[in-house]
JSON list of C-alpha atoms in Angstrom, two decimals:
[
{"chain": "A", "resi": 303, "resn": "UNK", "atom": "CA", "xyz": [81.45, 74.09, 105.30]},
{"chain": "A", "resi": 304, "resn": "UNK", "atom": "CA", "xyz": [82.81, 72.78, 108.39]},
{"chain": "A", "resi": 305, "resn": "UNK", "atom": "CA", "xyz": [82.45, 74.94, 111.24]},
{"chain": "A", "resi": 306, "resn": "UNK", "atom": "CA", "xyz": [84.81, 75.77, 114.37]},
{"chain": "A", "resi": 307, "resn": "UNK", "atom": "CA", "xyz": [83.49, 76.60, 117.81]},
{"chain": "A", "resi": 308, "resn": "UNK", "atom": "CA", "xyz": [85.89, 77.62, 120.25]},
{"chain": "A", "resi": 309, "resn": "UNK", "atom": "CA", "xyz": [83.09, 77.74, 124.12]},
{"chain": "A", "resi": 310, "resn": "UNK", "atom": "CA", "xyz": [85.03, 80.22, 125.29]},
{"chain": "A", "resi": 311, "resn": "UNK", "atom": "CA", "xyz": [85.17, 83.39, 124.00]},
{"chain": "A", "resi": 312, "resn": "UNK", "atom": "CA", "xyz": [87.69, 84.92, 127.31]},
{"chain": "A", "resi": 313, "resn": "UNK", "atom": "CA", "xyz": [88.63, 83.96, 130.58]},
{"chain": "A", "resi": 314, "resn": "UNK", "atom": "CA", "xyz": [90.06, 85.22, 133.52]},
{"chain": "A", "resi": 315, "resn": "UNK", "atom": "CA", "xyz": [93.45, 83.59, 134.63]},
{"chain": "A", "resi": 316, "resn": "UNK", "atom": "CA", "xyz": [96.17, 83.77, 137.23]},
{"chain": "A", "resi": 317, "resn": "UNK", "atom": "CA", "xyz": [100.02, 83.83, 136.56]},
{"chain": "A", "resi": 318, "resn": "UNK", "atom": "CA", "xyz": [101.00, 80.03, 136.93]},
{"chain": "A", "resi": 319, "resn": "UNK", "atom": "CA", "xyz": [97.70, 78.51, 136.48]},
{"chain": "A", "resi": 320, "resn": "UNK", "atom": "CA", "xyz": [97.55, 75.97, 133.96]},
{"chain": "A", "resi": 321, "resn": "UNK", "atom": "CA", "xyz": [94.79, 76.73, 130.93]},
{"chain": "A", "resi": 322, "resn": "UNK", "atom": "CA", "xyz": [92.81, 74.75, 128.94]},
{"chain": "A", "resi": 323, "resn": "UNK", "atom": "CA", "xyz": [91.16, 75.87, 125.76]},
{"chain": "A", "resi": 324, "resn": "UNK", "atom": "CA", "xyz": [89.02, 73.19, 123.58]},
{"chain": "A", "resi": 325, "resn": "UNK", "atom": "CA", "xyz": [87.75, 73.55, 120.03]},
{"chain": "A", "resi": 326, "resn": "UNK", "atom": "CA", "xyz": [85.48, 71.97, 117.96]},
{"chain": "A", "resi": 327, "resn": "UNK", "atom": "CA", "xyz": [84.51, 70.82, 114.28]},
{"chain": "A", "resi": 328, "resn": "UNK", "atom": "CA", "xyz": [80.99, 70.19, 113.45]},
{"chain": "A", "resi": 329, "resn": "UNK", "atom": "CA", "xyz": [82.61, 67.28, 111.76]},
{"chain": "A", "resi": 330, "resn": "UNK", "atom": "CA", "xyz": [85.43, 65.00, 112.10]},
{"chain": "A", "resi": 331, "resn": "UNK", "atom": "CA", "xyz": [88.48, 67.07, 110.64]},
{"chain": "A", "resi": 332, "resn": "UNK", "atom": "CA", "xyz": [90.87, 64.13, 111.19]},
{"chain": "A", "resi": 333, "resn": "UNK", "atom": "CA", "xyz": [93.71, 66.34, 113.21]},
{"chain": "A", "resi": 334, "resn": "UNK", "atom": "CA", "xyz": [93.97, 68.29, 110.48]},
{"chain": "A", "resi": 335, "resn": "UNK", "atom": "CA", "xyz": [93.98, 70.86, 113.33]},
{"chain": "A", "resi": 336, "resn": "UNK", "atom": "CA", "xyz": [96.43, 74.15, 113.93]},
{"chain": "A", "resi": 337, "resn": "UNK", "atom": "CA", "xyz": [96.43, 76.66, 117.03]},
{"chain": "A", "resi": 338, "resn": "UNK", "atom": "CA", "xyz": [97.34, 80.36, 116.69]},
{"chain": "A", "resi": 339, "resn": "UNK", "atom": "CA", "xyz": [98.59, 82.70, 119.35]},
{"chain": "A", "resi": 340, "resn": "UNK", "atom": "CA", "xyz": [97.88, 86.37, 118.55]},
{"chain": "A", "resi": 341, "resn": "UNK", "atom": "CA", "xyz": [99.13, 89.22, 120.38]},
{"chain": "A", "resi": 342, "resn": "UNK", "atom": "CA", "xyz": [97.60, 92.91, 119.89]},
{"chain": "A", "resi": 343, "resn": "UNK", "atom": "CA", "xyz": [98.64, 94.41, 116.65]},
{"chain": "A", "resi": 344, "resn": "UNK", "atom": "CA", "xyz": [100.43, 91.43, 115.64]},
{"chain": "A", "resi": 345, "resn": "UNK", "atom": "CA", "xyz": [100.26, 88.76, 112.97]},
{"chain": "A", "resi": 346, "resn": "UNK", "atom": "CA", "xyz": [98.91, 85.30, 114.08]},
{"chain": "A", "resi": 347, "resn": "UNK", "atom": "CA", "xyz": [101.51, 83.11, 114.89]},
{"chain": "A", "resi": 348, "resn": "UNK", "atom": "CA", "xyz": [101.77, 79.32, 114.65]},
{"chain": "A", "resi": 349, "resn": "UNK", "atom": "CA", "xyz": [102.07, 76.82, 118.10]},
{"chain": "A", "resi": 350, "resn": "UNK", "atom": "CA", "xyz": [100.61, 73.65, 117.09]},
{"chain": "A", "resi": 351, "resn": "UNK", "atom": "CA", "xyz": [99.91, 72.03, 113.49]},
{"chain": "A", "resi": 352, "resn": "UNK", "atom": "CA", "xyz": [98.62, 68.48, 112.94]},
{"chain": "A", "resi": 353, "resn": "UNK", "atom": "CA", "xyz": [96.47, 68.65, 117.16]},
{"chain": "A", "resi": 354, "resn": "UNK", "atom": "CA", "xyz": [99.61, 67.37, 118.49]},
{"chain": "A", "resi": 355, "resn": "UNK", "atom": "CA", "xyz": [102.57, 68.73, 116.86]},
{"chain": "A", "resi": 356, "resn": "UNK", "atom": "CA", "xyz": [104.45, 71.84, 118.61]},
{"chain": "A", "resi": 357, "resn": "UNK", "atom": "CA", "xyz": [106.35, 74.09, 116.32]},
{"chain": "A", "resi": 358, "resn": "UNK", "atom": "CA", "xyz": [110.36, 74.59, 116.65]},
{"chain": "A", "resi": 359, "resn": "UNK", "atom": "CA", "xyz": [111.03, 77.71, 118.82]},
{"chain": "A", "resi": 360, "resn": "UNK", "atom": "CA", "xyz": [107.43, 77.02, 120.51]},
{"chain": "A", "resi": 361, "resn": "UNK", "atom": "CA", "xyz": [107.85, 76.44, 124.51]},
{"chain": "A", "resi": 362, "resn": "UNK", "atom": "CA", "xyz": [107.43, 73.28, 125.87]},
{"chain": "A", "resi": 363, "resn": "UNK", "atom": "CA", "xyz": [104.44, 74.54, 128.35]},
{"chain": "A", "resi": 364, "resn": "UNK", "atom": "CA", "xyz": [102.50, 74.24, 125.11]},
{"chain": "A", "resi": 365, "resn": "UNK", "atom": "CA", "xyz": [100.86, 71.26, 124.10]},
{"chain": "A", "resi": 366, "resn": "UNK", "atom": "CA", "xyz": [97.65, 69.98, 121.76]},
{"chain": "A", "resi": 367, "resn": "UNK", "atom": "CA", "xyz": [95.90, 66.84, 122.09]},
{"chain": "A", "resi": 368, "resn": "UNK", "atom": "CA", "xyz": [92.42, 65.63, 120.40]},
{"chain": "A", "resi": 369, "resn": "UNK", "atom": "CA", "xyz": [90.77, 63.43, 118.05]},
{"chain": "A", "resi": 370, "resn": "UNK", "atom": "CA", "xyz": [87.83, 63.64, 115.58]},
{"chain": "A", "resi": 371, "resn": "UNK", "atom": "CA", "xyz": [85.57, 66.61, 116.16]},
{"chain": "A", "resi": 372, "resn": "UNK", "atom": "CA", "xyz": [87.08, 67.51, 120.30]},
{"chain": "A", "resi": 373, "resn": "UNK", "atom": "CA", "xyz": [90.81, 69.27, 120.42]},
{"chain": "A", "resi": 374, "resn": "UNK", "atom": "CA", "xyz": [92.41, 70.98, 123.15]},
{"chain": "A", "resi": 375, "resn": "UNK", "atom": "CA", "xyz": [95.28, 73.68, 123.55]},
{"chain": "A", "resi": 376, "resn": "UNK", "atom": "CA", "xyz": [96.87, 73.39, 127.08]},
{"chain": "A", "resi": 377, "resn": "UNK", "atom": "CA", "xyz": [99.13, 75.68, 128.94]},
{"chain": "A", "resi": 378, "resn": "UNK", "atom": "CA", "xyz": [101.15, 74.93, 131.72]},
{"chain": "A", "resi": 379, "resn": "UNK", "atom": "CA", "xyz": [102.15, 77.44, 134.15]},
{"chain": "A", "resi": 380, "resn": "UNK", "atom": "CA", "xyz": [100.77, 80.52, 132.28]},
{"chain": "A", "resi": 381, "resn": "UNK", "atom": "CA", "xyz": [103.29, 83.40, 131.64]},
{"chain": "A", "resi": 382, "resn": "UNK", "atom": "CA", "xyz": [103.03, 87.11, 131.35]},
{"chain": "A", "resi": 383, "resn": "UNK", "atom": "CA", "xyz": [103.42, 86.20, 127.84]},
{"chain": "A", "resi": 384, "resn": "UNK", "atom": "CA", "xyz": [101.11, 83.94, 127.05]},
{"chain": "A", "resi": 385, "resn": "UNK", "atom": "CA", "xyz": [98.77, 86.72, 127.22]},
{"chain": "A", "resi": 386, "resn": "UNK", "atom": "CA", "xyz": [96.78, 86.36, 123.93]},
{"chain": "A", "resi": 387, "resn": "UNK", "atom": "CA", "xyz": [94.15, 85.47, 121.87]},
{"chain": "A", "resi": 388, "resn": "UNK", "atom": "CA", "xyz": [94.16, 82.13, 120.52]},
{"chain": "A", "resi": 389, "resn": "UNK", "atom": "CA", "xyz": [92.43, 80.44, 117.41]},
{"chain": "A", "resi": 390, "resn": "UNK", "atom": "CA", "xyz": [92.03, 77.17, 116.55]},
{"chain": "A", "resi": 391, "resn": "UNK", "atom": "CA", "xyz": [92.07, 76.19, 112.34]},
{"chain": "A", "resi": 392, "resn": "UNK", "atom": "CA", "xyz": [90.77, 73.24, 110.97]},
{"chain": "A", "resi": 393, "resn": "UNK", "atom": "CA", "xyz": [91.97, 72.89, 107.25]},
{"chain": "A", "resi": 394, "resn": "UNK", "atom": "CA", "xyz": [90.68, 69.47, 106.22]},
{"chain": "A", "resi": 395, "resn": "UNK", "atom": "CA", "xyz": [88.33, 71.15, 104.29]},
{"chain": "A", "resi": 396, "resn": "UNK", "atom": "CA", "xyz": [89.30, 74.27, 102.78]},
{"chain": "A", "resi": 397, "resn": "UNK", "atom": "CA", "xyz": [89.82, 76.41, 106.10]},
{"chain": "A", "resi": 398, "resn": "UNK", "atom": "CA", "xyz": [87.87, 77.71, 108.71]},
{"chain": "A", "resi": 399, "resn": "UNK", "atom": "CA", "xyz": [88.90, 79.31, 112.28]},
{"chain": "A", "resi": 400, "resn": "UNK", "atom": "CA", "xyz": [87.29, 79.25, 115.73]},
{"chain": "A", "resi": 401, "resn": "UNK", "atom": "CA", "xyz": [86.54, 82.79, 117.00]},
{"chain": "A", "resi": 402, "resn": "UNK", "atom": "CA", "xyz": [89.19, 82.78, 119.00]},
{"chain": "A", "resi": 403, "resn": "UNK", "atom": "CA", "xyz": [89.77, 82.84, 123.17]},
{"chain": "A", "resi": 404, "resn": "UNK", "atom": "CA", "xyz": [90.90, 85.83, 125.03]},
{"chain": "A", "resi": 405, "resn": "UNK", "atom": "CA", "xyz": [93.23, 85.02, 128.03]},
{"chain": "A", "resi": 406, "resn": "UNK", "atom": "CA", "xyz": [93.27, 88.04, 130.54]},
{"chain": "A", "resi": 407, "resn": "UNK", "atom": "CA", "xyz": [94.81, 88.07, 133.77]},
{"chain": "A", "resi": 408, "resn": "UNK", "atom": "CA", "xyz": [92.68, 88.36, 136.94]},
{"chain": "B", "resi": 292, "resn": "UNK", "atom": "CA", "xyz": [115.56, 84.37, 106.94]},
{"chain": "B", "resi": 293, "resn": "UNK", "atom": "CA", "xyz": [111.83, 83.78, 106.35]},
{"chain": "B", "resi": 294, "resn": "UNK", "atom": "CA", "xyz": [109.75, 86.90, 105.96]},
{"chain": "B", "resi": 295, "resn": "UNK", "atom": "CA", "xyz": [106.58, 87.69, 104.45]},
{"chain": "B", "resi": 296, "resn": "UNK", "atom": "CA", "xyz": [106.78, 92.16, 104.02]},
{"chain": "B", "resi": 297, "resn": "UNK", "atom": "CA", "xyz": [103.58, 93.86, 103.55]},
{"chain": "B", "resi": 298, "resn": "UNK", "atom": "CA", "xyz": [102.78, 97.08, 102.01]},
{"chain": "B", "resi": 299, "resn": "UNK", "atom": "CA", "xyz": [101.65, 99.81, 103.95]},
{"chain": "B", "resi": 300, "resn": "UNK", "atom": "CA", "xyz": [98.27, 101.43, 105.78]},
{"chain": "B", "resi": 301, "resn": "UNK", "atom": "CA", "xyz": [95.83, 102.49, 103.14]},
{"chain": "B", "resi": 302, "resn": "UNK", "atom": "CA", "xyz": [92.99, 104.57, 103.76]},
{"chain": "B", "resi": 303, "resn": "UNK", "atom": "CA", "xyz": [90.09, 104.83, 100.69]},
{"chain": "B", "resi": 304, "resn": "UNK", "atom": "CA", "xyz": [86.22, 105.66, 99.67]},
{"chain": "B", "resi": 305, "resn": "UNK", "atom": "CA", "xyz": [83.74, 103.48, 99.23]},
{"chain": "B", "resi": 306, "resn": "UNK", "atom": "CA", "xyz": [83.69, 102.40, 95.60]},
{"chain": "B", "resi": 307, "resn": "UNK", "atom": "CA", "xyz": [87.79, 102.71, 95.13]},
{"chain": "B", "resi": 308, "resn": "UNK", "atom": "CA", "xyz": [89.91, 99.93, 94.55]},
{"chain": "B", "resi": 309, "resn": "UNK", "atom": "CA", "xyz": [93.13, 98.76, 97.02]},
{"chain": "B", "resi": 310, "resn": "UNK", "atom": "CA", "xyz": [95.84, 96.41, 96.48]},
{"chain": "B", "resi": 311, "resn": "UNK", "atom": "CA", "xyz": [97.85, 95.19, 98.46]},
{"chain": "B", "resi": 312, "resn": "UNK", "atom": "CA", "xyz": [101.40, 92.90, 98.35]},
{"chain": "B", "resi": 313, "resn": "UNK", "atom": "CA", "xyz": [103.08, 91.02, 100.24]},
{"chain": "B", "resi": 314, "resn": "UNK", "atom": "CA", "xyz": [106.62, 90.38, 99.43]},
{"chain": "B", "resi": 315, "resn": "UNK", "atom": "CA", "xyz": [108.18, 86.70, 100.16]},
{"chain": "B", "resi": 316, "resn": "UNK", "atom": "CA", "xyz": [111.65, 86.15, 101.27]},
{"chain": "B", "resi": 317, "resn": "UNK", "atom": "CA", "xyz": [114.49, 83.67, 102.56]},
{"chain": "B", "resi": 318, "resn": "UNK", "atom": "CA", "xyz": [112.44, 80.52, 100.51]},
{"chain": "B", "resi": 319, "resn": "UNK", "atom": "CA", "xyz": [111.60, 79.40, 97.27]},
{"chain": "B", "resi": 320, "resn": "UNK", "atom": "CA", "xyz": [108.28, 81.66, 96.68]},
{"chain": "B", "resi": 321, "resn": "UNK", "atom": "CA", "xyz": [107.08, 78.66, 94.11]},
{"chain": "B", "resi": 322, "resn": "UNK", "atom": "CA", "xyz": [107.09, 75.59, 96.81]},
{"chain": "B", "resi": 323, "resn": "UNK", "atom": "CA", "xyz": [104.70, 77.61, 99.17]},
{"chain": "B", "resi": 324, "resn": "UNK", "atom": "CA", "xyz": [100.71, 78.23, 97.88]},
{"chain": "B", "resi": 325, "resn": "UNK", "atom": "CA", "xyz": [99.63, 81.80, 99.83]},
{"chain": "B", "resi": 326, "resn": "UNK", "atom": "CA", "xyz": [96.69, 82.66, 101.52]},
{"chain": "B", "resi": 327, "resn": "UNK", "atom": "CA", "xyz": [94.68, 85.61, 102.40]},
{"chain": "B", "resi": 328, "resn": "UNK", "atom": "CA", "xyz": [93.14, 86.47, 105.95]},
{"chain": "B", "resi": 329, "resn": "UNK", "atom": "CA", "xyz": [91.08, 88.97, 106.85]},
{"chain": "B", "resi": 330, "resn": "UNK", "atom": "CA", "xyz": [90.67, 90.57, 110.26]},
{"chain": "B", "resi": 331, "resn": "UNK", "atom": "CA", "xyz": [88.14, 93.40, 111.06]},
{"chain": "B", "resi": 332, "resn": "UNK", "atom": "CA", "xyz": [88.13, 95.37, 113.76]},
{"chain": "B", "resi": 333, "resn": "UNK", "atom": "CA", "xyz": [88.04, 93.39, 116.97]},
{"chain": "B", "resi": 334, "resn": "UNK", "atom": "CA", "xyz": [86.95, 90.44, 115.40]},
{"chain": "B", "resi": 335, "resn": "UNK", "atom": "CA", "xyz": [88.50, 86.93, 114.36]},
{"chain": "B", "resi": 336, "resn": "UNK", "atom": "CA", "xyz": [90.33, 85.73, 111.65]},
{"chain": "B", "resi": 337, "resn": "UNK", "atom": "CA", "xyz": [88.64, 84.63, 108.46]},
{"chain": "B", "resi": 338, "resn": "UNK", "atom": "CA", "xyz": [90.36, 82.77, 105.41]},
{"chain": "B", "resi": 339, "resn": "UNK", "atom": "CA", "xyz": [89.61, 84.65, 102.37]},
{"chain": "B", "resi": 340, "resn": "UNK", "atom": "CA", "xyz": [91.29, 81.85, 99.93]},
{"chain": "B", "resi": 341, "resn": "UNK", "atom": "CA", "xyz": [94.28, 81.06, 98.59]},
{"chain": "B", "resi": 342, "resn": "UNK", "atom": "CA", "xyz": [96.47, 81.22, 94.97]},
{"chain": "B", "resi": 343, "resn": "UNK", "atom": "CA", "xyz": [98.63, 77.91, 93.76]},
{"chain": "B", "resi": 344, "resn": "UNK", "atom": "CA", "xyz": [101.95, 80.08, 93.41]},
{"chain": "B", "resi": 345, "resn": "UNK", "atom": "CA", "xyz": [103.22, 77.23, 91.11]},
{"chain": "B", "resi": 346, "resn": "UNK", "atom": "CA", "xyz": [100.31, 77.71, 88.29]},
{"chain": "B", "resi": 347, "resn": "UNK", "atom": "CA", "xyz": [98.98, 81.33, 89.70]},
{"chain": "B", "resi": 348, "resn": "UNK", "atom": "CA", "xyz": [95.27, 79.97, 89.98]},
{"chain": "B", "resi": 349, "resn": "UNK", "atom": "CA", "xyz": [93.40, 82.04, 92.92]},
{"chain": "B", "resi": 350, "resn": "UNK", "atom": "CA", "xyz": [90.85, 80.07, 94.66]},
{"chain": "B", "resi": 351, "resn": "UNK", "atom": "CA", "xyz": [88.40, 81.88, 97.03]},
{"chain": "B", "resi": 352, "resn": "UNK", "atom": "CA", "xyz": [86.37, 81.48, 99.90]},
{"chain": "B", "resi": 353, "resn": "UNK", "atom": "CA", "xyz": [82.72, 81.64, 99.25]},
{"chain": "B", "resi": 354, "resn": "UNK", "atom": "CA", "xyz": [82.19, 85.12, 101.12]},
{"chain": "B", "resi": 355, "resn": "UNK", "atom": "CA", "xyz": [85.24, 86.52, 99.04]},
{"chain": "B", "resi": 356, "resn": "UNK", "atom": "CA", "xyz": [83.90, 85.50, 95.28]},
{"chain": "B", "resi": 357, "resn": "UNK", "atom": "CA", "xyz": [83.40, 88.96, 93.06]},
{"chain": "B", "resi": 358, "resn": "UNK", "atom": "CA", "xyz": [85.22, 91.97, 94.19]},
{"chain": "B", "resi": 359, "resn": "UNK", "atom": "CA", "xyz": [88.39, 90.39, 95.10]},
{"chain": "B", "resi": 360, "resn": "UNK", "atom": "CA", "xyz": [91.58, 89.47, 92.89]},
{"chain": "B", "resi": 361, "resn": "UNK", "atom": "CA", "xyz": [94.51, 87.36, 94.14]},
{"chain": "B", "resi": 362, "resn": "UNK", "atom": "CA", "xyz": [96.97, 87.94, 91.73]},
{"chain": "B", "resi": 363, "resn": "UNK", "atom": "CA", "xyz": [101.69, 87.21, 91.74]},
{"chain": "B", "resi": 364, "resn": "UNK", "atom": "CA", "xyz": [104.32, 88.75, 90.62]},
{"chain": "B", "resi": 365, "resn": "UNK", "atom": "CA", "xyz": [106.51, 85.24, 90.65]},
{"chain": "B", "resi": 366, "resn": "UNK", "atom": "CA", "xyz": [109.30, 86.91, 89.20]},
{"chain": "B", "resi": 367, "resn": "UNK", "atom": "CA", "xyz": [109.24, 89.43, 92.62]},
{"chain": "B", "resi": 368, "resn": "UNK", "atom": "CA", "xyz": [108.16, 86.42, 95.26]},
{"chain": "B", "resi": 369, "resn": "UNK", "atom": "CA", "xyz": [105.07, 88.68, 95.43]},
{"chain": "B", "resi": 370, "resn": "UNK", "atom": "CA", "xyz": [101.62, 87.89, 95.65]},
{"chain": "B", "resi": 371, "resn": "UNK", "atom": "CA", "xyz": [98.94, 90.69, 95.89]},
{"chain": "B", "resi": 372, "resn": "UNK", "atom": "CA", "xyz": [95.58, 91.01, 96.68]},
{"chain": "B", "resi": 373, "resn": "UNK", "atom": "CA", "xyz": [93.18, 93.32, 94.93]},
{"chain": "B", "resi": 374, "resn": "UNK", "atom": "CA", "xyz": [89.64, 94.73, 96.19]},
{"chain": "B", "resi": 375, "resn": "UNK", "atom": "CA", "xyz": [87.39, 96.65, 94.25]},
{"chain": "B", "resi": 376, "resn": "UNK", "atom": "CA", "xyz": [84.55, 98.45, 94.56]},
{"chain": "B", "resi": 377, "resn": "UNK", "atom": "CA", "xyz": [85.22, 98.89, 98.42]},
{"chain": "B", "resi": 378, "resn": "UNK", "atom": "CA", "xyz": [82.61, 99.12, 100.45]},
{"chain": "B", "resi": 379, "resn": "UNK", "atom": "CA", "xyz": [82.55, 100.33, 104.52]},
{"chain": "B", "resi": 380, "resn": "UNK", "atom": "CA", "xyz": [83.01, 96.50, 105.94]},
{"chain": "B", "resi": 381, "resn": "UNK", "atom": "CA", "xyz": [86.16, 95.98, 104.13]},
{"chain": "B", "resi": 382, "resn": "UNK", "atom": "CA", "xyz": [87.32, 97.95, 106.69]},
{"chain": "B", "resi": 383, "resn": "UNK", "atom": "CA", "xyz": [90.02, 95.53, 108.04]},
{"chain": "B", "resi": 384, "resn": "UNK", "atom": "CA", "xyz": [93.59, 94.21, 108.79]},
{"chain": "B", "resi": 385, "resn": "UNK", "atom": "CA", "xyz": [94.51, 92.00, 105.79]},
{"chain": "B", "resi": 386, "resn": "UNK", "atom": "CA", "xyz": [97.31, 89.16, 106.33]},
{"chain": "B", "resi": 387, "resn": "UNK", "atom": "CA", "xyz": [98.94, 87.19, 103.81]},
{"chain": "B", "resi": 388, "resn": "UNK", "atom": "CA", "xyz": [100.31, 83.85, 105.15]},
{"chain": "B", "resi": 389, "resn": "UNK", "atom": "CA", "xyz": [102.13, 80.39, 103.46]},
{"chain": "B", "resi": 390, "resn": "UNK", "atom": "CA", "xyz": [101.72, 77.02, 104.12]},
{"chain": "B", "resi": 391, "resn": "UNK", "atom": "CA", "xyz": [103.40, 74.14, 102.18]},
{"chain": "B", "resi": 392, "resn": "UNK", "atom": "CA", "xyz": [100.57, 73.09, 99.91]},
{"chain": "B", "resi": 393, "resn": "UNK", "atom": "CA", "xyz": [96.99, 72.72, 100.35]},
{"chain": "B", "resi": 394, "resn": "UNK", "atom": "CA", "xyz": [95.38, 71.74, 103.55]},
{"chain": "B", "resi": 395, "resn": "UNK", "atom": "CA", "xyz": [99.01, 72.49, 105.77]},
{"chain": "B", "resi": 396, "resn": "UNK", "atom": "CA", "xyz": [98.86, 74.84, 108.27]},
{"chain": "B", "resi": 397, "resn": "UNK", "atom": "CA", "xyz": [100.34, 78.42, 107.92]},
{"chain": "B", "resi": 398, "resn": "UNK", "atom": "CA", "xyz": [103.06, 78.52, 109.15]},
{"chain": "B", "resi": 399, "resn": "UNK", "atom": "CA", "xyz": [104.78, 82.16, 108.47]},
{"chain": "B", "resi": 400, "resn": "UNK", "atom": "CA", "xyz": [102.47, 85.42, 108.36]},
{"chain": "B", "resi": 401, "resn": "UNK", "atom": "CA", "xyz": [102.68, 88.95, 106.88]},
{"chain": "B", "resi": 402, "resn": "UNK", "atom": "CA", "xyz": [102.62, 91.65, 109.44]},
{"chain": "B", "resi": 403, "resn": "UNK", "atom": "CA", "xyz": [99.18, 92.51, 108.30]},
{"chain": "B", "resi": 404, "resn": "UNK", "atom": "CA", "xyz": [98.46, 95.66, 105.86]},
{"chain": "B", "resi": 405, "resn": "UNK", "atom": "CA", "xyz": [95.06, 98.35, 107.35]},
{"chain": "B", "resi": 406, "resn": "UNK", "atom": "CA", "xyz": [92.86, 99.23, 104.84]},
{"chain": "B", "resi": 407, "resn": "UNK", "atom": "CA", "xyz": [90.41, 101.59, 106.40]},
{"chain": "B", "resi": 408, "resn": "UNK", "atom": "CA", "xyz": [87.35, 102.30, 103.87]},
{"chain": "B", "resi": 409, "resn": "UNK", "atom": "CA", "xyz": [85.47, 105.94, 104.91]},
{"chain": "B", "resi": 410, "resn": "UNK", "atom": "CA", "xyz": [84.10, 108.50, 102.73]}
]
């Protein structure tokens, strides 16, 4: 089974700070790669499909990039509402998700 | 519009059985497979498996093989997943979710159903 390690587990940012959070597959998953934003009490909701691709209704502050085993989900100018915890999914093979990052505010 | 409806909060003993449905809407319930995700308390997501919504064949995730049931109601847009034999660490949030075939992301989500197992 392919496996999905997300290095951070939380981290402490500031309103308008631009966030980086990287995945990876303990094999090449071929950017068969989604992100997930999940709120408190809330259903997961898809950003990103494909490492690149942003959903429609999705702001433009998100974005994905990688290739191979490495992917990234990058936030520009963090809002109040980008407060979350985010997964990433590879589903190349069957499915699997990362355990997910924790954005806080400092 | 879209929506995937889940039933409601359940609470049970160990050794009882739950099921759960999740009701499709504003789509074609045949043209999307469904999934199962399970979240326990403070934890991640994990995929449970999925059912072909076209033939009604259940696949499941290795961890998931025995005391679970994915089961539709095509007639309803309703798929539903069963648990039996409960034990404590089913204690979870349980989320149904789409995605346009096999290996596509998932791209609408129940609202999540509680099942809290506690004698």
């Amino acid at each position: 089974d392919i496996q999905m390690t997300q290095s951070s587990s939380s981290f402490s940012v500031s309103l308008g700070d631009r966030v980086t959070i990287t995945c990876k597959a303990s094999e090449d998953i071929y950017n068969r790669l989604a992100w997930y934003q999940q709120k408190p009490g809330n259903a997961p909701r898809l950003l990103i499909s494909g490492a690149t691709s942003l959903e429609t209704g999705v702001p433009s502050r998100f974005s994905g990039s990688g290739s191979g085993k490495d992917y990234t989900l990058s936030i520009t100018s963090l809002q109040t509402e980008d407060v979350a915890t985010y997964y990433c999914q590879q589903y190349w093979s069957t499915y699997t998700f990362g355990g997910g990052t924790k954005l806080e505010i400092k | 519009q879209i929506q995937l409806v889940q039933s409601g909060p359940e609470l049970k003993k160990p050794g009882e059985t739950v099921k759960i449905s999740c009701k499709a809407s504003g789509y074609t319930f045949t043209d999307y497979s469904m999934h199962w995700v399970k979240q326990a308390p403070g934890k991640g997501l994990k995929w449970m498996g999925w059912i072909n919504t076209e033939t009604g064949e259940p696949t499941y995730a290795d961890d998931f093989k025995g005391r679970f049931a994915f089961s539709l109601e095509t007639s309803a847009s309703t798929a539903y997943l069963q648990i039996n034999n409960l034990k404590n660490e089913d204690t979870a949030t349980y989320f149904c979710a789409r995605s346009l075939r096999l290996y596509y992301a998932m791209d609408y989500w129940g609202q999540g159903t509680s099942v809290t197992v506690s004698s």
